[in-house]
XYZ file of C-alpha atoms in Angstrom:
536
model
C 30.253 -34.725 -5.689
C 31.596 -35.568 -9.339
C 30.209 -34.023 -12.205
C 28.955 -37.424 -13.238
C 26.540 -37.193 -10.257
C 25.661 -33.624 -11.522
C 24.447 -35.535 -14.687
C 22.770 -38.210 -13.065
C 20.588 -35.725 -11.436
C 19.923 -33.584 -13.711
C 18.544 -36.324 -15.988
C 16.593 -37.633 -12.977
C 14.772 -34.510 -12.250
C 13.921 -33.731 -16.055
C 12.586 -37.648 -17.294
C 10.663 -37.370 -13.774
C 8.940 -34.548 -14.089
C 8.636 -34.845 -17.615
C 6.739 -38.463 -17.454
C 5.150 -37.393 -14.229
C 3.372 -35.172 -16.302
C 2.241 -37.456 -19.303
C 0.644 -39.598 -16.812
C -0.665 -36.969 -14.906
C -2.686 -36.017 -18.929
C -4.147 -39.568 -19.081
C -5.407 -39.097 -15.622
C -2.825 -42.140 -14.078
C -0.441 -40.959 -10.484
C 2.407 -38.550 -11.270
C 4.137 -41.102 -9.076
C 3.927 -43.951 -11.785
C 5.329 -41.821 -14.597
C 8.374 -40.962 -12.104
C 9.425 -44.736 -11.667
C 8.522 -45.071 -15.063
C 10.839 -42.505 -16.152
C 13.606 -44.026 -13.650
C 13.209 -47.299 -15.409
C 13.903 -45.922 -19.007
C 17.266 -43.670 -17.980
C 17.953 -46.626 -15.824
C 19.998 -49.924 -16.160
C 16.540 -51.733 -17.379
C 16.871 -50.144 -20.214
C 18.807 -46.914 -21.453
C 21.340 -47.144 -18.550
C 22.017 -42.899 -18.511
C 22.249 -43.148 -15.200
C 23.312 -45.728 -12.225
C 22.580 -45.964 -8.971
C 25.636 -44.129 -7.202
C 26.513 -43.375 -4.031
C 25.028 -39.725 -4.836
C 22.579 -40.094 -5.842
C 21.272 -42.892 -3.442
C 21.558 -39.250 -0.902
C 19.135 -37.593 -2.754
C 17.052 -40.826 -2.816
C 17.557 -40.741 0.987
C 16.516 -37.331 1.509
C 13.085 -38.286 -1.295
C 12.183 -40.960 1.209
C 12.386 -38.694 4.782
C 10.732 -35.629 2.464
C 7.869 -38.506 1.659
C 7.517 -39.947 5.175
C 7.257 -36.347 6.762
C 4.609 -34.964 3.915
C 2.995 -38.997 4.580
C 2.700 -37.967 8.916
C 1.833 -34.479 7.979
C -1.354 -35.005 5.442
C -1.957 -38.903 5.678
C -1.383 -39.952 9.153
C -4.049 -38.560 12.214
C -3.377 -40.514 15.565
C -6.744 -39.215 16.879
C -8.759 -39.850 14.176
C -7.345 -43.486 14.363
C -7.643 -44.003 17.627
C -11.563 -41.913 17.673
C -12.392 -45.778 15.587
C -10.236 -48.438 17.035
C -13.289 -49.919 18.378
C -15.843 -49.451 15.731
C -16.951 -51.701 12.458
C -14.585 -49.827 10.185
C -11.304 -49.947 12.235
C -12.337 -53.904 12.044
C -13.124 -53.898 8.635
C -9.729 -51.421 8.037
C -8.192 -54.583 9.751
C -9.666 -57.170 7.833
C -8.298 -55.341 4.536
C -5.037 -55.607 5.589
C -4.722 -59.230 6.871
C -6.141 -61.199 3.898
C -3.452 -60.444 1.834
C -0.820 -59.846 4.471
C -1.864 -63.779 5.719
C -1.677 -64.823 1.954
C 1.594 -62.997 1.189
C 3.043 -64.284 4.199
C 2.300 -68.102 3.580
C 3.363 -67.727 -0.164
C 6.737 -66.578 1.175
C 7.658 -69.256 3.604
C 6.829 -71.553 1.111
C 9.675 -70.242 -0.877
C 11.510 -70.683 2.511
C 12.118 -67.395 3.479
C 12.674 -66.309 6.679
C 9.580 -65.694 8.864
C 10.642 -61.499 9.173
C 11.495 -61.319 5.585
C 8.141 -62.888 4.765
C 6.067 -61.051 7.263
C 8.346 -57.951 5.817
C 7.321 -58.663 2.469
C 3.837 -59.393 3.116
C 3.363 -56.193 5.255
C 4.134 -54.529 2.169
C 1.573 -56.410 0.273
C -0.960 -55.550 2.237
C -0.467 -52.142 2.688
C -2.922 -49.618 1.358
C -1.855 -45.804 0.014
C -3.979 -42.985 0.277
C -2.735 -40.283 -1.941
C -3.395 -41.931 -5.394
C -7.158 -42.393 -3.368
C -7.017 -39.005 -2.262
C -6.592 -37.239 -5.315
C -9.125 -39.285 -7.559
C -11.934 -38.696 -5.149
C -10.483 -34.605 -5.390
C -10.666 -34.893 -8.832
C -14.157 -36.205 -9.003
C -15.660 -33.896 -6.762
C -16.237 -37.019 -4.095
C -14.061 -36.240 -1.866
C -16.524 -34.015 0.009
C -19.269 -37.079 0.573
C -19.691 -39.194 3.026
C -18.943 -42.289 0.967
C -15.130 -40.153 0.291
C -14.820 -39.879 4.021
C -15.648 -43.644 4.221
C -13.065 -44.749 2.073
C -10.277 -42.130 2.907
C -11.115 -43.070 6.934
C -10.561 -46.947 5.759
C -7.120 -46.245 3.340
C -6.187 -44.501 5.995
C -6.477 -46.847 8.786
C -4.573 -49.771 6.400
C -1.894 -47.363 5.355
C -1.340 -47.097 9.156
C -1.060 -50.349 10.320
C 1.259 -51.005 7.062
C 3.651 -48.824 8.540
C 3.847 -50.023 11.765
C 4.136 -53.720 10.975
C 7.074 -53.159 8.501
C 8.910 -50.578 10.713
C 8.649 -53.551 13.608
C 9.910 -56.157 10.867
C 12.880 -53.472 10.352
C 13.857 -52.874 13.567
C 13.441 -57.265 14.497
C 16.048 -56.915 11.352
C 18.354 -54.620 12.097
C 18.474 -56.234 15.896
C 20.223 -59.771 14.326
C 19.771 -62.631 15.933
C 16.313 -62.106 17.849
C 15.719 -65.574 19.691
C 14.352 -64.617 23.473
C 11.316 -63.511 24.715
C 13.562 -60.908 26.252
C 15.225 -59.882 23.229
C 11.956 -59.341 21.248
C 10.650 -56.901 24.432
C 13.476 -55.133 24.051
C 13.626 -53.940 20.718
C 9.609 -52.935 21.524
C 11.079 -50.782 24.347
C 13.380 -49.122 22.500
C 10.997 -48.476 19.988
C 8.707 -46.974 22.647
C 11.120 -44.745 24.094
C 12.293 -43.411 20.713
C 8.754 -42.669 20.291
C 7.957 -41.361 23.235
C 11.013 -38.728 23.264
C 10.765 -37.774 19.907
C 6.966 -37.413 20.223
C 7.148 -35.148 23.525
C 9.233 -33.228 21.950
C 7.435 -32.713 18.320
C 4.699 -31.699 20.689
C 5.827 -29.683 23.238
C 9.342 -28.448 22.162
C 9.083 -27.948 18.527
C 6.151 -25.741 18.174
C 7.782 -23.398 20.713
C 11.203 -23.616 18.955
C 8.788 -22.660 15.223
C 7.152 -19.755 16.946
C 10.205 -18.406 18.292
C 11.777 -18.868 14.334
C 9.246 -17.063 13.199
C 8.852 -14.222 15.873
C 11.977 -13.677 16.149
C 13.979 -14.393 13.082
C 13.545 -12.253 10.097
C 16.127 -13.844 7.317
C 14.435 -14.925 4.178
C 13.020 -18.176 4.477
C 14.301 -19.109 7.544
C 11.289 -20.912 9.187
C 10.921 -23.636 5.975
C 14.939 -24.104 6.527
C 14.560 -24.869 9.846
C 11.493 -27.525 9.182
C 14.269 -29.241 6.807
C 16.724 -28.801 9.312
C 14.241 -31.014 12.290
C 13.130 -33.764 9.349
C 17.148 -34.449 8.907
C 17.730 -34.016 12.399
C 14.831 -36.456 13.706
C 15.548 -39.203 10.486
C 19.428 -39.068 12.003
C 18.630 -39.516 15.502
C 16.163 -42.184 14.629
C 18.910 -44.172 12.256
C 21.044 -44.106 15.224
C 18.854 -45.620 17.710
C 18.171 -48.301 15.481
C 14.841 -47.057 14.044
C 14.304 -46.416 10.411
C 15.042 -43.100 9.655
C 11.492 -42.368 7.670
C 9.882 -43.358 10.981
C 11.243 -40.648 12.795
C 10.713 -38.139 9.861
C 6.932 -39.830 9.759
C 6.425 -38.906 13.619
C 7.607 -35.365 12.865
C 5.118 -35.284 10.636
C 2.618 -36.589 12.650
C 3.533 -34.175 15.539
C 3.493 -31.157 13.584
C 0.192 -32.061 11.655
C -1.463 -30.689 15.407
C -0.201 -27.370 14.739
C -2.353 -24.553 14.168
C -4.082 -23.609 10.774
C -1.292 -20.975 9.497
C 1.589 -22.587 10.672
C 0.754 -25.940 9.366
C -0.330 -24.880 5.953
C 2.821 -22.442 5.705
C 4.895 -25.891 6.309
C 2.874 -27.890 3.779
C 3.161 -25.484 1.137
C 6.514 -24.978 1.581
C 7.922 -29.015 1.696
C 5.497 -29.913 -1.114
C 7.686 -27.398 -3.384
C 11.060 -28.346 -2.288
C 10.056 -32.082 -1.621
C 7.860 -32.954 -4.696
C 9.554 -30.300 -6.945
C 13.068 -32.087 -6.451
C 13.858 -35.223 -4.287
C 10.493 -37.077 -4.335
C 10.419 -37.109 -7.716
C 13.993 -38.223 -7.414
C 12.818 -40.988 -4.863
C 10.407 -42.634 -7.090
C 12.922 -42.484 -10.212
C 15.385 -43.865 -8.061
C 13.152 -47.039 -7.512
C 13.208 -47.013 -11.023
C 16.518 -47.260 -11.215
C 16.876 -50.151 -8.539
C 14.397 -52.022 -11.186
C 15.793 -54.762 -13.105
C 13.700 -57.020 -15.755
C 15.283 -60.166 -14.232
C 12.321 -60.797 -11.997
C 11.115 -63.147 -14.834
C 13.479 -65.449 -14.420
C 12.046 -66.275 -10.467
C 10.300 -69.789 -11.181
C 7.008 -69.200 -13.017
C 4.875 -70.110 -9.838
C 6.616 -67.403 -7.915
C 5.513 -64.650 -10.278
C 2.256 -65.658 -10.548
C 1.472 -66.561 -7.298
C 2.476 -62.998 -6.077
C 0.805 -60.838 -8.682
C -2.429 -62.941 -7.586
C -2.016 -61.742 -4.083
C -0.700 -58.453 -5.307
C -3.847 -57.728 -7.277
C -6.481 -60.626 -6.830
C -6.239 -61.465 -2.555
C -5.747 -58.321 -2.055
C -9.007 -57.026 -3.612
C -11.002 -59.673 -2.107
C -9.341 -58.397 1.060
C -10.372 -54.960 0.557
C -14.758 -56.541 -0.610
C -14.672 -58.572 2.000
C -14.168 -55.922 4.577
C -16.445 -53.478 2.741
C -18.871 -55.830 3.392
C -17.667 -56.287 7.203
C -18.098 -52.782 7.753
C -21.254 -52.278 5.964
C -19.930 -49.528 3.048
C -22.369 -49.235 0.593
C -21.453 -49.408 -2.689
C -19.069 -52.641 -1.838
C -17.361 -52.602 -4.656
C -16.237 -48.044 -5.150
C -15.056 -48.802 -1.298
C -12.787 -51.959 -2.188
C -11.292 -50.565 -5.422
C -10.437 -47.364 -3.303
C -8.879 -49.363 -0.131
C -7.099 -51.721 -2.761
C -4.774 -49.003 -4.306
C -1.376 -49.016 -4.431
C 0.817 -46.323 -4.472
C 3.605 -44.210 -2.608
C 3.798 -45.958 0.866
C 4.036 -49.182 -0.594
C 6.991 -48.240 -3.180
C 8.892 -46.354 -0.525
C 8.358 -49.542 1.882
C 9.986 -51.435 -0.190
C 12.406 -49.552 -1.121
C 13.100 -49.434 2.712
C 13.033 -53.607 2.807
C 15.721 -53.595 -0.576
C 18.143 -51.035 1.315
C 17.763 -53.302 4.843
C 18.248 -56.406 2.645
C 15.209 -57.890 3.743
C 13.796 -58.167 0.031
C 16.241 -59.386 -2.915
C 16.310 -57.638 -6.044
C 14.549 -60.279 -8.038
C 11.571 -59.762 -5.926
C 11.808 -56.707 -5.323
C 11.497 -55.635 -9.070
C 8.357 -58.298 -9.250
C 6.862 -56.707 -6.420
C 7.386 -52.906 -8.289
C 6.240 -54.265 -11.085
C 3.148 -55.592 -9.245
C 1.878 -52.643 -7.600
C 2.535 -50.507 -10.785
C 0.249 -52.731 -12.156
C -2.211 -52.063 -9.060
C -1.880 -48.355 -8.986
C -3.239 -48.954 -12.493
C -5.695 -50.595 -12.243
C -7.323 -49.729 -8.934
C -7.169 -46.033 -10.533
C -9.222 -46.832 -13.722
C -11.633 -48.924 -11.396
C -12.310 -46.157 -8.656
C -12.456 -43.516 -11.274
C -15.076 -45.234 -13.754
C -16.980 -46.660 -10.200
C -17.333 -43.019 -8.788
C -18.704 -41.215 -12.135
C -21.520 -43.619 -12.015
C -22.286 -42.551 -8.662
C -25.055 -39.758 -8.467
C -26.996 -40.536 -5.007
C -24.523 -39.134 -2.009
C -25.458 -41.220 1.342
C -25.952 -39.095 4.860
C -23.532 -39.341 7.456
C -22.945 -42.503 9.620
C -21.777 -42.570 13.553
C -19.786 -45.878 12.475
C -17.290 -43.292 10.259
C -14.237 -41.860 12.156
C -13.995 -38.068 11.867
C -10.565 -37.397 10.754
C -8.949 -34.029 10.616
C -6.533 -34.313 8.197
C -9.435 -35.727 5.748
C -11.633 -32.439 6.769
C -8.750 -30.163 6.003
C -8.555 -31.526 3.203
C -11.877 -31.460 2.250
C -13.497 -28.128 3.802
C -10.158 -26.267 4.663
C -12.000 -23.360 4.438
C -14.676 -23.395 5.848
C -15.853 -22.140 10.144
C -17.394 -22.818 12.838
C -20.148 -20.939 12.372
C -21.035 -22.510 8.971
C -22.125 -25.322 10.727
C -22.857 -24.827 14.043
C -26.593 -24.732 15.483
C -27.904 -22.298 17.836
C -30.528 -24.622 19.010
C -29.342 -26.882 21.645
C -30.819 -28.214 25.001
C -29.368 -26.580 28.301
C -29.358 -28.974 31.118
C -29.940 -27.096 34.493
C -27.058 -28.642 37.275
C -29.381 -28.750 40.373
C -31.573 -32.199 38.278
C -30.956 -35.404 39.839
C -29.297 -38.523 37.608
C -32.936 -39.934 38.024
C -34.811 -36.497 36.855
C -32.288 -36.499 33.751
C -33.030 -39.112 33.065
C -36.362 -39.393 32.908
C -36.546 -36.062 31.031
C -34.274 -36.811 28.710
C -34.667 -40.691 27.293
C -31.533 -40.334 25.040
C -29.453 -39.347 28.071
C -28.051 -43.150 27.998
C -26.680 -42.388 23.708
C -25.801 -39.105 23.687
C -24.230 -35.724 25.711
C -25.666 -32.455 26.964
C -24.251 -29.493 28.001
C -24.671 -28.509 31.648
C -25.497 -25.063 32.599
C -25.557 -23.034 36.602
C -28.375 -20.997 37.703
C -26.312 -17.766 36.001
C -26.238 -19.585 32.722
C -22.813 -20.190 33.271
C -21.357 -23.243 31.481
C -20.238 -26.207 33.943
C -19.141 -28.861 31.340
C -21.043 -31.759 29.785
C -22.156 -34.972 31.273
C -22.160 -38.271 28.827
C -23.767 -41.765 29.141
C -19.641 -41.993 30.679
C -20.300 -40.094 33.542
C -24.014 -41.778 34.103
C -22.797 -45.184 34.465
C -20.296 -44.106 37.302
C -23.328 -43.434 39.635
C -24.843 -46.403 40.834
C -28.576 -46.692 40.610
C -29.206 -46.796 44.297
C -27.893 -43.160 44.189
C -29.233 -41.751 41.359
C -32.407 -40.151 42.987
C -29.854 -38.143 45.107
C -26.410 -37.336 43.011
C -27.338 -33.970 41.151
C -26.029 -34.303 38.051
C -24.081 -30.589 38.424
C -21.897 -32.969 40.499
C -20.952 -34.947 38.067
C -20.454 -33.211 35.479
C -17.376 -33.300 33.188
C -15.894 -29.751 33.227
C -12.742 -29.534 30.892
C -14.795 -30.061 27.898
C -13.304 -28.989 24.919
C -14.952 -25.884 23.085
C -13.991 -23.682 20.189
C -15.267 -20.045 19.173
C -17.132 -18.964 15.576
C -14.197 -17.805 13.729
C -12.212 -21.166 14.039
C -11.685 -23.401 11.045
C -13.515 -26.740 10.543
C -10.748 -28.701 10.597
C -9.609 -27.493 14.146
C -13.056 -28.148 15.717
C -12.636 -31.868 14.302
C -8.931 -32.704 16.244
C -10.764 -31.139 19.334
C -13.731 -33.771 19.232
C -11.265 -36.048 18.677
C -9.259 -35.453 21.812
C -12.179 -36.264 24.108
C -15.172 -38.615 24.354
C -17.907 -36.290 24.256
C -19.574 -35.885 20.589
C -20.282 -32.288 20.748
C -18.459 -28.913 21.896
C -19.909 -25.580 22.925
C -19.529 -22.951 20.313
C -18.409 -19.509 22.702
C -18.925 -16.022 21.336
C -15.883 -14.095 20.086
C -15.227 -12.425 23.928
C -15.196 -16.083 25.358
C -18.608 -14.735 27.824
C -21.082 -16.717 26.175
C -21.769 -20.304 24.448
C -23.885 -19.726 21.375
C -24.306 -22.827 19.910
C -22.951 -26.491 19.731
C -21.331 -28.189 17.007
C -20.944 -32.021 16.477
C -20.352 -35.390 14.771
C -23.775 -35.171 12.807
C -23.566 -31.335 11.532
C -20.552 -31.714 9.934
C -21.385 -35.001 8.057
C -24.554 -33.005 7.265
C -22.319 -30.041 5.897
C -20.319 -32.244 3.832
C -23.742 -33.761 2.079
C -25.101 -30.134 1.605
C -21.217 -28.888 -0.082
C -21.221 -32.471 -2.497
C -24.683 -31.284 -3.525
C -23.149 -27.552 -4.309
């Protein structure tokens, strides 16, 4: 590395930081002062530094840092998956495609090609979470039910973002992609990279951690070895012709399951190393890739992307608001409507796999700059006129990485109840339900004549038995017995990825010895807990 590099980053590091910081004092994203700063030192304007080979490395590294700390604290399979069939995964869906379909029309009418377009428009209709995240922290919302509302829905867009610009990538990357064949293919490949790398985020790694940690005593050691997996995994992905922040995303993803300690040990760590030096770096480097000649695109061009940029893709994000039934409409769209690190590093992604040009891709920077702006100011002033906090809803997804954000703290015990119905096993599907007219909406825990626990039995298991044999099937018999359960000294946030992992909406709370259950937890009591800790 020349000394020139040396410079470069130096200078990088400093006017990031250093405008990161400004904007962080008028309450604006850290992020938008670190482009910001990238843009002044850049060739836009100052030209101290240029985009070399060297620094394009660090830039590298920024992105799999960003992708990782993205799968870690952003992205919860689960929790997705817990809504894929309910209003807000719809409405999550709707937010995305108005502008996507708008974005991609506007670019085949400039006669781009349909991956570029759908690329491009991807992008577009991408939503980011952190800049959301960390005005509802800073308001005190994000502990409400209308936070989780609008986190859940971000969420859900940021998501499907991902995954239809990391398919655009990889149709890219293929060439010429004409045949069915071809096209099921590249999905295979895609599936088998994910299903190695996953398997062995979930079963491999967290042995290989422990073992670092038990057995390993240098200095340090464990965070190197983190580093060591997000290079590793972004390598192996470039190599089987995925995008490298993929891979580091499903790291992060994989080792977001861990436990409590180990996970928050990793996030502390990377968030020093990764937004302390080569994030930072990332986002000035986009900077640096931005040059003012975007305004010399024909004038319909320009416009007719910042409308879709800002105007479509607001309506996108009312209009499913509306679908989904969030009340208010308009604090849920201005929070599902931001703009912010996903999209920038996106298309960053599409510059570097030339499926953007330069041109446009400076427009488009200079587009969602404009958004992170804006949606900021609008979800900020929205929220502090917000004083009535709404009670939970079954229609919201409960999301673990939101609740460890949220009540990180907090146990089982501080919300459990002791009060919960005991089924006894030797009741007939008929007798159950008879004496218990919810039976067909909700679960009960099923208990032997010893007060032993058998499992739980849901409207999933009632519906097996047909109603000619429900007078004689005891419902002991078909009962559900690997029911997930946690104990009164496990954190919140654990007890939520456990619902998540099975269809029942409620888990028996055991004493510390594992002998006894001593109360239930579920869905309900936590949304309750996070209306009685907004009104603290």
């Amino acid at each position: 590395m020349t000394f020139e590099a040396i410079l470069y980053i130096g200078v990088l590091i400093l006017s990031a930081k250093l405008f990161g910081e400004l904007l962080h004092r008028i309450k604006q994203p850290t992020i938008l002062g670190n482009v910001i700063a990238g843009i002044i030192v850049g060739p836009a304007l100052f030209a101290l530094v240029e985009p070399i080979d060297e620094i394009e490395l660090f830039i590298s590294i920024g992105v799999f840092f960003l992708f990782f700390l993205i799968g870690l604290e952003e992205i919860d399979v689960p929790g997705l998956f817990r809504v894929l069939r309910k209003r807000i995964f719809a409405g999550a869906a709707v937010a995305f495609l108005v502008p996507f379909s708008a974005a991609s029309a506007l670019g085949i009418a400039t006669d781009m090609e349909f991956v570029n377009a759908f690329a491009i428009a991807s992008v577009i209709g991408a939503s980011s979470l952190g800049v959301t995240a960390k005005i509802l922290t800073d308001l005190g919302k994000l502990r409400s039910t209308l936070g989780l509302e609008i986190f859940t829905m971000t969420a859900i867009v940021e998501f499907i973002a991902i995954i239809f610009v990391s398919v655009m990538i990889q149709i890219n990357s293929a060439g010429d992609v004409t045949e069915i064949t071809d096209i099921a293919w590249l999905f295979i490949k895609m599936i088998i990279f994910f299903g190695v790398a996953g398997a062995f985020s979930v079963f491999v790694l967290p042995r290989i951690m422990r073992g670092i940690k038990k057995h390993l005593k240098a200095k340090e050691i464990y965070f190197a070895a983190v580093v060591g997996f997000i290079l590793l995994v972004a390598y192996f992905a470039e190599i089987s012709g995925i995008h490298g922040a993929i891979g580091a995303l499903l790291l992060g993803v994989a080792v977001s399951r861990m436990p409590r300690e180990e996970y928050f040990e990793i996030s502390k760590s990377l968030h020093a190393v990764g937004y302390g030096i080569f994030i930072p770096i990332f986002f000035a480097g986009i900077g640096l890739h931005f040059l003012p000649n975007f305004w010399n695109l024909p004038l319909w061009i320009i416009v007719g992307f910042l409308a879709v940029i800002v105007g479509v893709k607001f309506f996108g994000s009312y209009i499913a608001a509306k679908f989904a039934r969030m009340r208010p409409t308009n604090a849920v769209a201005y929070g599902v409507m931001s703009k912010g690190a996903v999209d920038l590093a996106l298309m960053l992604s599409l510059l570097s796999s030339n499926l953007l040009e330069e041109d446009l891709f400076s427009l488009l920077v200079f587009g969602t700059l404009m958004m992170m702006v804006l949606s900021s100011v609008l979800l900020q002033k929205s929220l502090k006129k917000i004083v009535q906090i709404k009670i939970g809803s079954s229609e919201i997804g409960m999301m673990p990485l939101y609740f460890r954000k949220a009540v990180s703290n907090l146990k089982v015990e501080d919300v459990m109840s002791e009060k919960f119905t005991r089924v006894p096993h030797t009741l007939t599907v008929s007798e159950y339900l008879q004496e218990y007219p919810d039976a067909d909406k909700t679960s009960y825990l099923v208990f032997d004549d010893a007060e032993n626990l058998l499992g739980a039995v849901s409207p999933k298991e009632i519906k097996k038995v047909t109603k000619d044999m429900r007078s004689m099937v005891q419902i002991g018999k078909i009962v559900y017995p690997n029911i997930a359960h946690v104990t009164l000294d496990e954190y919140l946030f654990s007890a939520v990825q456990k619902l998540n992992s099975q269809h029942f909406h409620l888990m028996p709370v055991l004493s510390l010895d594992y002998q006894h259950v001593v109360g239930i937890v579920n869905d309900q009591m936590i949304m309750d807990l996070l209306v009685q800790e907004e009104q603290k």
